[in-house]
């Protein structure tokens, strides 16, 4: 019997689970420590808390960090790259621009594929797709023999102008797969658009993580099948949709931001509940701090990102990540206090976990300050060692000549400043004022720092979802299957060949239908969204404009306005050029409505207890509330601590808190007038 819908998100420290039980009409949540040696173990342990017979699972969606971790830690596959003869050095040369112009010690990141592992094949296709030099199959056979001798784990293929004519790449894959049982990544599958270096980089990254993602998903599929689950596992994509694990093995690149994106999609669904269309979402776990935005009710999605110095051509939710989490280690450099990016992770974890960690972390600092209950962490599942946290913080305090209490608050202040700067990177640097947004906080540590971060940015409103500790996993249950396709088409907007454009859109729709049909979505249930990449003639980069009506006059008008909004200027009489056509296909999946309370209790909430907490180097007796006791309509003022089994909310003085009909917590900063009244 189909009873459960599951969302699982693997983080650097914790693995989060959200289970919806159809029979009881309730959500269950759980956090377990991530198991780096075998990520599937942590997933199965979390599921086992609520579901014994996995045949009762109706739907299972999963955010995996296996590919991202392999990429960040440089522990990916041994990759061979095949390119067109004469273009062996494209990947190594890259672009001439310096991403840190004034850093005299700047070095480009080391390539994922060394030059000795790049092979040239005799073939050539021109910019319009015409074949100038047919593929030399004899030459390719020689390359395949070399691939056999060197035991590569994966192959990336990126030929000149394959985005216009991919036949040579298809032939290369077919011939390699006849001889070798390893993943083959084609640029025409991964990034079918121009800009040679970016295409190579994207294809190489896909190949670099492909064997790792495939191995992990194979293990997970086998383990859940042993326990009775016979359906598809769905994997969260970086673009905000989901795909089956079968497709994920072919396109592992789309799993890179698999976990953090779940929280962004959850934020998009919150806009429907709250009516607040503009959100800044922050996800703080044990290892990282992720920032994303919801603008006018939709996630901020970009067609290209730069990760660890490598460009990636693929639609992804725009997420800025820094190494600042509950497990981020505090250290001293040149007499100054630093926090992160190194993390204690789940093993050994913070010193207070009692698993051998000795270095102070943000979690240890919060425990020393009284913001975390040592006996009620994660609902009492983990008992914390406060004395170990004090000793760890003391090791840094002694180096900088401050008290333990001052150092602990300093650790939190440094972390908060770093996280506020991460938000500025995604907003202020793009001309966006964060004060116009509501801050939505989630992750195990997000609510602990959110209000303090909002104060640094002068943001007036903070929103903490009722399932904040496992919100990314919840968000995964609210999304649909998604597939993105792109075709290069370059023309001045007044010289567009409508028949050719329609033909390319139809080609992309048929490709999308084929992929979604493989994921059990019927053709009649697929929604399409057309868009177009446009720029002023002479520009390098483009702006993406929706194109559902194929009205070029409307596109031109929208582009001028979008350019003004993004860059602060435009040129209404400038010549406009089309560069790419895009199609996004959606397959709707069933979702569960958020449980709404109708019984409003308009009264001040009563604290469950109180304890001594440090605020601005002063110890105050502070009210402690439990989310189990808070009801729709309750309200109270800070300073306060709100404890949930999966997270802790820290609310400093001068803030007002209320509970909405969905058990979400809203925090407003009191105005000067309100302070006078109080």
XYZ file of C-alpha atoms in Angstrom:
678
model
C 0.000 0.000 0.000
C 1.309 3.481 -0.895
C 1.378 5.437 2.328
C 4.500 7.584 2.591
C 6.075 10.438 0.605
C 9.753 10.960 1.472
C 12.225 13.797 0.998
C 15.863 13.217 2.014
C 18.627 15.834 1.928
C 22.266 14.950 2.649
C 24.363 17.711 4.203
C 27.994 17.834 5.267
C 27.051 17.152 8.906
C 23.443 15.936 8.998
C 21.153 13.936 6.744
C 17.607 15.345 6.882
C 14.371 13.420 6.399
C 10.801 14.617 5.879
C 8.051 11.982 5.748
C 4.417 12.658 4.920
C 2.096 9.949 6.262
C -1.070 9.850 4.138
C -3.040 7.799 6.644
C -2.389 10.077 9.621
C -2.144 13.261 7.505
C 0.978 14.401 9.346
C 4.596 15.268 8.575
C 7.463 13.601 10.442
C 11.005 15.000 10.420
C 14.347 13.536 11.453
C 18.039 14.462 11.486
C 20.776 11.832 11.579
C 24.528 12.294 11.292
C 25.807 12.040 7.725
C 27.955 8.962 7.023
C 30.756 10.150 4.675
C 32.206 6.639 4.212
C 28.882 5.492 2.707
C 26.223 8.201 2.285
C 23.502 5.589 1.736
C 23.899 4.401 5.350
C 22.810 7.771 6.748
C 19.871 7.891 4.325
C 18.655 4.419 5.298
C 19.127 5.134 9.006
C 16.973 8.272 8.735
C 14.237 6.477 6.780
C 14.276 3.555 9.224
C 13.089 5.779 12.070
C 9.622 6.026 10.487
C 9.365 3.503 7.635
C 10.223 -0.165 8.095
C 8.603 -1.650 4.999
C 9.824 0.482 2.098
C 7.160 -0.976 -0.201
C 4.787 1.463 1.542
C 6.684 4.415 0.044
C 4.724 6.091 -2.727
C 7.277 8.746 -3.688
C 10.957 9.179 -2.776
C 12.900 12.334 -3.712
C 16.508 12.818 -2.725
C 19.111 15.586 -2.719
C 22.609 14.176 -2.983
C 25.983 15.808 -2.349
C 28.063 12.929 -3.728
C 28.929 14.759 -6.952
C 29.460 18.144 -5.302
C 31.743 16.699 -2.629
C 33.839 14.879 -5.232
C 34.177 18.111 -7.206
C 34.988 20.373 -4.237
C 37.454 17.930 -2.703
C 39.065 17.100 -6.059
C 38.279 13.418 -5.598
C 36.551 12.892 -8.920
C 37.187 10.397 -11.698
C 40.270 9.942 -13.867
C 38.957 11.625 -17.042
C 40.129 11.584 -20.665
C 39.067 14.478 -22.906
C 38.622 14.128 -26.672
C 38.655 17.324 -28.753
C 38.912 18.350 -32.404
C 42.439 18.216 -33.809
C 44.192 21.547 -33.263
C 42.192 22.475 -30.141
C 44.005 20.494 -27.476
C 44.875 23.580 -25.427
C 41.450 25.246 -25.260
C 40.719 23.810 -21.821
C 44.077 24.782 -20.323
C 44.146 28.299 -21.820
C 40.592 29.108 -20.701
C 39.867 32.823 -20.497
C 42.391 35.613 -20.032
C 40.335 37.526 -17.456
C 41.421 37.527 -13.807
C 38.534 36.923 -11.420
C 40.521 38.654 -8.649
C 42.094 41.552 -10.501
C 44.008 43.086 -7.581
C 45.182 39.870 -5.949
C 48.883 39.600 -6.844
C 48.928 36.015 -5.566
C 45.995 34.938 -7.743
C 46.362 31.583 -9.476
C 43.920 29.943 -11.837
C 42.518 26.680 -10.462
C 44.353 23.568 -11.621
C 42.562 21.861 -14.517
C 40.525 18.760 -13.780
C 42.141 17.104 -16.816
C 45.907 17.393 -17.390
C 47.102 18.079 -20.941
C 48.559 14.576 -21.284
C 45.029 13.176 -20.941
C 43.602 15.298 -23.777
C 43.322 13.553 -27.162
C 42.848 15.130 -30.591
C 40.652 13.409 -33.157
C 40.657 14.219 -36.868
C 37.295 15.834 -37.720
C 35.916 19.325 -38.316
C 32.462 20.868 -38.389
C 31.953 24.551 -39.220
C 29.863 27.121 -37.352
C 26.776 26.339 -39.450
C 27.004 22.577 -38.868
C 28.564 21.680 -42.221
C 31.094 18.835 -42.175
C 34.451 19.966 -43.547
C 36.486 16.952 -42.388
C 34.636 13.669 -41.746
C 35.446 11.804 -38.533
C 38.561 9.656 -39.033
C 37.454 6.333 -37.511
C 40.943 4.849 -37.803
C 42.327 7.714 -35.740
C 39.501 7.238 -33.213
C 40.322 3.504 -32.889
C 43.904 4.417 -31.977
C 42.630 6.802 -29.289
C 40.297 4.121 -27.885
C 43.225 1.717 -27.576
C 45.112 4.354 -25.566
C 42.047 4.843 -23.360
C 42.065 1.103 -22.638
C 45.744 1.093 -21.707
C 45.420 3.992 -19.238
C 42.294 2.743 -17.422
C 40.270 5.935 -17.454
C 37.094 6.109 -15.372
C 35.194 8.412 -17.741
C 35.504 10.200 -21.079
C 34.457 13.750 -22.009
C 33.954 14.637 -25.668
C 33.809 18.252 -26.845
C 34.182 18.841 -30.585
C 34.180 22.162 -32.421
C 30.659 23.385 -33.208
C 29.043 20.174 -31.971
C 26.222 22.361 -30.651
C 25.210 22.854 -34.312
C 25.877 19.319 -35.540
C 26.434 16.620 -32.877
C 26.699 13.612 -35.216
C 30.457 13.151 -34.771
C 30.095 13.196 -30.986
C 27.310 10.598 -31.175
C 29.504 8.375 -33.337
C 32.450 8.705 -30.935
C 30.269 7.691 -27.985
C 28.904 4.697 -29.864
C 32.403 3.465 -30.770
C 33.792 3.988 -27.248
C 30.858 2.185 -25.615
C 31.468 -0.824 -27.874
C 34.970 -1.170 -26.420
C 34.764 0.274 -22.889
C 32.237 0.143 -20.061
C 32.718 3.698 -18.743
C 30.531 6.844 -18.804
C 30.901 9.054 -21.884
C 29.836 12.709 -21.578
C 29.086 14.650 -24.767
C 29.081 18.445 -24.946
C 26.040 18.236 -27.232
C 24.121 16.544 -24.407
C 25.480 18.633 -21.551
C 25.864 22.170 -22.954
C 24.497 22.591 -26.453
C 25.473 26.222 -26.935
C 28.486 28.183 -28.104
C 31.602 29.493 -26.261
C 34.175 26.755 -26.596
C 36.006 26.916 -23.265
C 32.773 27.038 -21.268
C 31.431 23.999 -23.156
C 34.623 22.043 -22.476
C 34.625 22.997 -18.800
C 30.983 21.968 -18.333
C 31.424 18.643 -20.118
C 34.587 17.814 -18.166
C 32.876 18.463 -14.824
C 30.004 16.177 -15.835
C 32.490 13.422 -16.684
C 34.562 14.123 -13.554
C 31.673 13.355 -11.192
C 29.758 10.822 -13.320
C 31.314 7.583 -11.934
C 30.982 8.788 -8.323
C 27.313 9.767 -8.696
C 26.542 6.584 -10.611
C 28.190 4.404 -7.959
C 26.332 6.126 -5.119
C 22.947 5.949 -6.848
C 23.493 2.277 -7.748
C 24.227 1.471 -4.088
C 21.179 3.411 -2.891
C 18.898 1.784 -5.480
C 20.105 -1.683 -4.500
C 19.690 -1.040 -0.762
C 16.157 0.360 -0.960
C 15.148 -2.406 -3.385
C 16.274 -5.016 -0.825
C 13.897 -3.364 1.632
C 10.926 -3.472 -0.724
C 11.031 -0.194 -2.681
C 10.548 -0.997 -6.392
C 9.772 2.457 -7.828
C 11.966 5.222 -9.222
C 14.062 7.341 -6.899
C 13.772 10.995 -7.905
C 16.818 13.254 -7.611
C 16.632 16.988 -6.961
C 18.204 19.014 -9.766
C 20.183 22.224 -9.589
C 17.579 23.899 -11.832
C 14.804 23.463 -9.271
C 13.133 20.382 -10.765
C 13.580 16.673 -10.200
C 14.628 13.771 -12.411
C 14.765 10.015 -11.984
C 18.013 8.465 -10.802
C 18.336 6.846 -14.241
C 18.550 10.284 -15.885
C 20.750 11.600 -13.053
C 23.400 8.992 -13.860
C 23.559 10.401 -17.406
C 23.430 14.071 -16.361
C 25.144 14.145 -12.941
C 26.087 17.798 -13.491
C 22.500 18.666 -12.568
C 22.995 17.197 -9.077
C 25.764 19.634 -8.073
C 23.474 21.953 -6.069
C 20.917 19.226 -5.459
C 20.569 19.764 -1.708
C 20.507 23.571 -1.303
C 18.034 24.010 -4.171
C 15.373 22.114 -2.206
C 15.239 24.975 0.284
C 14.850 27.532 -2.509
C 11.883 25.630 -3.948
C 10.455 25.410 -0.449
C 10.809 29.198 -0.253
C 8.939 29.555 -3.548
C 6.049 27.605 -2.036
C 6.121 29.816 1.059
C 5.345 32.839 -1.114
C 2.001 31.223 -1.950
C 1.214 30.770 1.742
C 2.372 34.164 2.999
C 1.731 36.380 -0.012
C 5.268 37.770 0.317
C 6.786 37.439 -3.210
C 10.383 38.519 -2.507
C 12.485 36.342 -0.231
C 16.152 35.866 0.588
C 16.576 32.229 1.602
C 19.451 31.223 3.868
C 20.316 27.602 4.562
C 22.884 27.126 7.319
C 23.850 23.589 8.169
C 26.892 22.142 9.828
C 29.296 22.807 6.974
C 28.072 25.557 4.646
C 25.900 28.645 4.368
C 23.837 28.903 1.175
C 22.031 32.025 -0.042
C 19.381 32.134 -2.777
C 16.537 34.442 -3.772
C 12.879 34.285 -4.703
C 11.910 37.270 -6.862
C 8.247 37.884 -7.704
C 7.430 34.400 -6.487
C 9.971 32.599 -8.702
C 13.479 31.286 -7.946
C 16.386 33.299 -9.325
C 17.757 30.967 -12.034
C 20.879 31.623 -14.089
C 22.016 29.928 -17.307
C 25.675 29.997 -16.284
C 27.502 29.863 -12.973
C 31.121 29.839 -11.902
C 32.059 27.217 -9.333
C 35.546 26.934 -7.843
C 36.863 28.965 -10.785
C 35.258 26.782 -13.470
C 32.393 28.023 -15.684
C 29.330 25.779 -15.962
C 26.811 26.232 -18.792
C 23.636 24.812 -17.303
C 20.453 26.367 -15.876
C 20.819 26.422 -12.092
C 19.200 28.204 -9.199
C 21.536 31.072 -8.378
C 23.046 30.024 -5.041
C 26.005 31.647 -3.313
C 27.776 29.310 -0.884
C 30.449 29.988 1.719
C 32.123 27.750 4.284
C 30.223 28.957 7.344
C 28.134 26.464 9.299
C 27.628 25.173 12.800
C 30.730 23.024 12.374
C 32.955 25.834 11.038
C 36.198 25.917 13.010
C 37.441 29.074 14.762
C 41.168 29.778 14.531
C 43.691 32.567 14.936
C 45.720 34.154 12.151
C 48.116 37.083 12.702
C 46.452 37.771 16.048
C 42.966 37.976 14.531
C 40.002 35.655 15.034
C 38.889 33.696 11.946
C 35.953 31.338 11.416
C 35.818 28.709 8.643
C 35.874 27.688 5.909
C 37.262 24.436 7.356
C 34.561 22.424 9.086
C 34.585 19.720 11.730
C 31.835 17.984 9.710
C 30.008 15.041 11.270
C 33.193 13.213 12.218
C 34.653 14.193 14.628
C 32.229 17.116 14.664
C 32.270 20.039 17.136
C 34.075 19.491 20.437
C 30.748 19.378 22.289
C 29.677 16.275 20.316
C 32.154 14.252 22.368
C 33.497 12.367 19.358
C 37.109 13.490 19.602
C 36.879 17.037 18.229
C 39.134 19.518 20.033
C 38.889 22.667 17.904
C 36.200 25.263 18.711
C 33.315 25.624 16.270
C 30.314 27.931 15.909
C 28.157 25.289 17.602
C 30.552 25.164 20.567
C 30.395 28.971 20.842
C 26.583 28.967 20.844
C 26.580 26.304 23.564
C 28.974 28.352 25.706
C 26.689 31.387 25.279
C 23.677 29.413 26.487
C 21.871 29.616 23.152
C 21.777 25.813 22.852
C 20.515 23.445 25.554
C 23.133 20.768 26.159
C 20.427 18.307 27.252
C 17.874 19.058 24.522
C 19.909 19.252 21.301
C 17.963 17.732 18.377
C 15.090 16.952 20.718
C 17.435 15.230 23.159
C 18.812 12.771 20.571
C 22.338 14.104 21.124
C 23.698 15.058 24.547
C 26.279 17.816 24.318
C 29.411 18.184 26.416
C 29.457 21.838 27.521
C 32.759 21.491 29.368
C 34.431 20.252 26.173
C 33.032 23.285 24.321
C 34.378 25.634 27.004
C 37.857 24.076 26.793
C 37.815 24.291 22.990
C 36.835 27.981 23.023
C 39.433 28.627 25.742
C 42.172 27.324 23.426
C 41.449 30.267 21.111
C 40.641 32.766 23.879
C 44.107 32.266 25.363
C 45.714 33.154 22.031
C 43.851 36.444 21.579
C 43.733 37.572 25.199
C 39.952 37.583 25.688
C 37.653 35.804 28.117
C 35.909 32.593 27.105
C 32.572 34.405 26.970
C 33.931 37.267 24.850
C 35.630 34.817 22.495
C 32.483 32.724 22.085
C 30.454 35.811 21.197
C 33.275 36.936 18.915
C 33.174 33.615 17.045
C 29.440 34.077 16.412
C 29.927 37.733 15.423
C 32.628 36.851 12.876
C 30.454 34.077 11.413
C 27.443 36.427 11.236
C 29.511 39.080 9.448
C 30.698 36.532 6.874
C 27.139 35.385 6.258
C 25.854 38.940 5.907
C 28.582 39.549 3.322
C 27.449 36.433 1.431
C 23.956 37.941 1.195
C 25.432 41.250 -0.006
C 27.297 39.370 -2.748
C 24.019 38.041 -4.147
C 22.088 41.295 -3.666
C 23.975 44.583 -3.191
C 26.638 43.699 -5.777
C 23.804 43.203 -8.293
C 22.042 46.437 -7.402
C 19.409 44.726 -5.216
C 18.503 46.162 -1.807
C 18.135 43.325 0.746
C 15.929 45.577 2.893
C 13.169 45.080 0.317
C 13.140 41.333 1.068
C 12.027 39.010 3.851
C 14.771 36.760 5.224
C 13.704 33.097 5.333
C 15.921 30.987 7.589
C 16.252 27.227 7.652
C 18.751 24.415 8.116
C 19.832 23.175 11.507
C 21.731 26.384 12.336
C 19.974 28.957 10.116
C 17.355 30.126 12.663
C 20.095 30.433 15.299
C 21.834 33.231 13.392
C 19.108 34.643 11.099
C 17.854 37.525 13.259
C 21.393 38.652 14.066
C 22.282 38.572 10.351
C 19.107 40.508 9.476
C 20.114 43.201 11.983
C 23.486 43.603 10.222
C 21.641 44.136 6.916
C 18.903 46.342 8.417
C 16.265 43.844 7.278
C 13.029 44.237 9.230
C 11.384 40.830 8.832
C 12.600 37.256 9.386
C 10.514 34.179 8.644
C 11.267 30.727 10.063
C 9.245 27.841 8.529
C 7.651 25.303 10.849
C 9.918 22.573 9.434
C 12.954 24.858 9.329
C 15.496 22.255 10.453
C 14.636 19.962 7.516
C 13.194 22.582 5.159
C 15.303 21.623 2.113
C 13.990 18.067 2.319
C 10.428 19.446 2.624
C 10.977 21.693 -0.395
C 11.952 18.691 -2.507
C 8.455 17.301 -1.982
C 6.970 20.473 -3.516
C 8.640 20.419 -6.933
C 8.006 18.941 -10.390
C 10.054 17.063 -12.964
C 12.006 19.525 -15.088
C 14.175 19.258 -18.204
C 16.009 22.137 -19.933
C 17.155 22.214 -23.554
C 18.954 24.854 -25.606
C 19.825 25.480 -29.258
C 22.202 28.075 -30.640
C 20.559 30.494 -33.080
C 22.346 33.770 -33.874
C 20.535 36.521 -35.779
C 19.681 40.185 -35.555
C 16.151 40.483 -34.196
C 14.947 42.086 -37.440
C 16.398 39.257 -39.544
C 14.898 36.262 -37.771
C 13.855 33.279 -39.865
C 10.592 32.338 -38.175
C 10.418 28.908 -39.818
C 13.885 27.989 -38.543
C 13.083 29.243 -35.045
C 9.858 27.221 -34.930
C 11.731 24.161 -36.190
C 14.333 24.453 -33.418
C 11.664 24.935 -30.751
C 9.837 21.849 -32.028
C 13.092 19.851 -32.026
C 13.685 20.805 -28.381
C 10.105 19.959 -27.422
C 10.420 16.497 -28.941
C 13.695 15.921 -27.077
C 12.015 17.033 -23.836
C 9.022 14.760 -24.443
C 11.356 11.803 -24.944
C 13.184 12.473 -21.651
C 10.007 13.080 -19.620
C 8.309 10.015 -21.094
C 11.218 7.980 -19.704
C 10.286 9.398 -16.286
C 6.660 8.236 -16.440
C 5.222 11.601 -17.513
C 2.630 11.338 -20.272
C 2.996 13.702 -23.233
C -0.355 15.401 -22.542
C 0.795 16.217 -18.982
C 3.919 18.138 -20.039
C 4.052 21.954 -19.801
C 6.519 23.932 -21.912
C 8.082 27.335 -21.339
C 9.982 28.950 -24.213
C 12.626 31.596 -23.672
C 15.298 33.352 -25.653
C 18.795 34.700 -24.893
C 19.140 38.272 -26.194
C 21.873 40.927 -26.138
C 22.824 44.239 -27.722
C 25.038 43.677 -30.751
C 28.667 43.774 -29.664
C 27.985 42.478 -26.169
C 29.446 39.193 -24.893
C 26.718 38.137 -22.463
C 22.968 37.807 -22.778
C 19.707 38.328 -20.901
C 17.114 35.549 -20.887
C 13.587 36.660 -21.861
C 10.417 34.544 -21.833
C 9.132 33.871 -25.352
C 5.882 31.930 -25.040
C 4.101 34.070 -27.674
C 7.050 34.333 -30.107
C 6.300 38.063 -30.410
C 9.589 39.743 -31.325
C 8.310 43.253 -30.594
C 7.323 42.150 -27.108
C 10.713 40.434 -26.660
C 12.507 43.625 -27.684
C 10.487 45.680 -25.196
C 11.032 43.151 -22.377
C 14.776 43.004 -23.093
C 15.241 46.788 -22.834
C 13.386 46.784 -19.507
C 15.258 43.732 -18.170
C 18.622 45.260 -19.124
C 17.673 48.448 -17.257
C 16.566 46.482 -14.188
C 19.723 44.354 -14.068
C 22.439 46.804 -15.108
C 20.896 50.191 -14.388
C 20.992 51.346 -18.028
C 19.754 50.366 -21.482
C 19.813 51.552 -25.102
C 16.276 51.591 -26.546
C 17.572 52.402 -30.040
C 20.396 49.829 -29.936
C 20.508 46.850 -32.302
C 19.422 43.593 -30.638
C 20.744 40.123 -31.370
C 19.328 36.685 -30.562
C 21.899 34.102 -29.415
C 20.116 31.033 -27.997
C 16.646 29.520 -27.917
C 15.591 27.600 -24.806
C 12.765 25.280 -23.810
C 11.971 24.214 -20.254
C 9.630 21.232 -19.927
C 7.734 20.494 -16.706
C 6.010 17.291 -15.655
C 3.606 17.921 -12.789
C 3.914 15.704 -9.725
C 1.397 15.355 -6.909
C 2.022 17.591 -3.910
C 0.648 17.607 -0.375
C -1.016 20.738 0.926
C 0.494 22.411 3.971
C -1.641 21.642 7.061
C -3.442 24.838 8.081
C -4.761 25.661 11.546
C -8.150 27.347 11.894
C -8.140 27.749 15.673
C -6.575 31.156 16.400
C -5.377 31.724 19.976
C -4.709 35.470 20.274
C -2.639 35.514 23.434
C 0.909 35.850 24.667
C 2.784 32.563 24.623
C 4.002 31.106 27.895
C 7.646 29.995 28.067
C 8.418 26.349 28.751
C 11.435 27.336 30.872
C 14.182 29.926 31.149
C 17.978 29.945 31.304
C 20.952 32.249 31.351
C 21.952 33.450 27.865
C 24.680 35.900 26.842
C 23.530 38.987 24.886
C 26.164 41.620 24.040
C 28.539 40.250 26.692
C 25.811 40.471 29.351
C 24.202 37.421 30.934
C 20.385 37.683 31.050
C 17.725 35.280 32.274
C 15.962 34.443 28.996
C 12.612 32.815 28.247
C 12.791 29.504 26.380
C 9.819 28.414 24.255
C 9.092 25.060 22.592
C 7.538 24.848 19.125
C 5.356 22.026 20.492
C 3.585 24.589 22.700
C 3.247 27.474 20.232
C -0.192 27.926 18.631
C -1.621 29.985 15.787
C -2.053 33.537 17.103
C 0.526 33.313 19.906
C 2.968 36.189 20.268
C 5.862 37.253 22.517
C 8.922 39.533 22.556
C 12.653 38.961 22.578
C 15.075 38.189 23.995
C 13.976 34.587 23.661
C 15.054 31.120 22.577
C 12.651 28.899 20.605
C 13.574 25.216 20.577
C 12.522 22.695 17.975
C 13.704 19.102 17.739
C 15.642 19.933 14.553
C 16.783 23.532 15.135
C 16.992 26.403 17.607
C 15.768 29.967 17.017
C 17.745 32.729 18.742
C 15.890 36.048 19.113
C 17.804 38.997 20.604
C 16.109 41.927 22.371
C 13.970 44.484 20.496
C 12.135 41.936 18.327
C 8.487 40.882 18.188
C 7.473 37.283 17.406
C 4.138 35.872 16.178
C 2.902 32.444 15.014
C 0.873 32.129 11.789
C -1.788 29.594 10.772
C 0.846 27.198 9.368
C 2.936 27.212 12.582
C 5.563 29.362 10.876
C 7.353 31.922 13.054
C 7.498 35.571 11.988
C 9.983 37.950 13.644
C 9.697 41.720 13.220
C 12.204 44.241 14.467
C 10.586 46.802 16.735
C 10.644 50.375 15.492
C 11.952 53.243 17.626
C 8.320 54.295 18.306
C 7.411 50.809 19.508
C 10.446 50.780 21.792
C 9.289 54.042 23.375
C 5.807 52.577 23.960
C 7.306 49.536 25.620
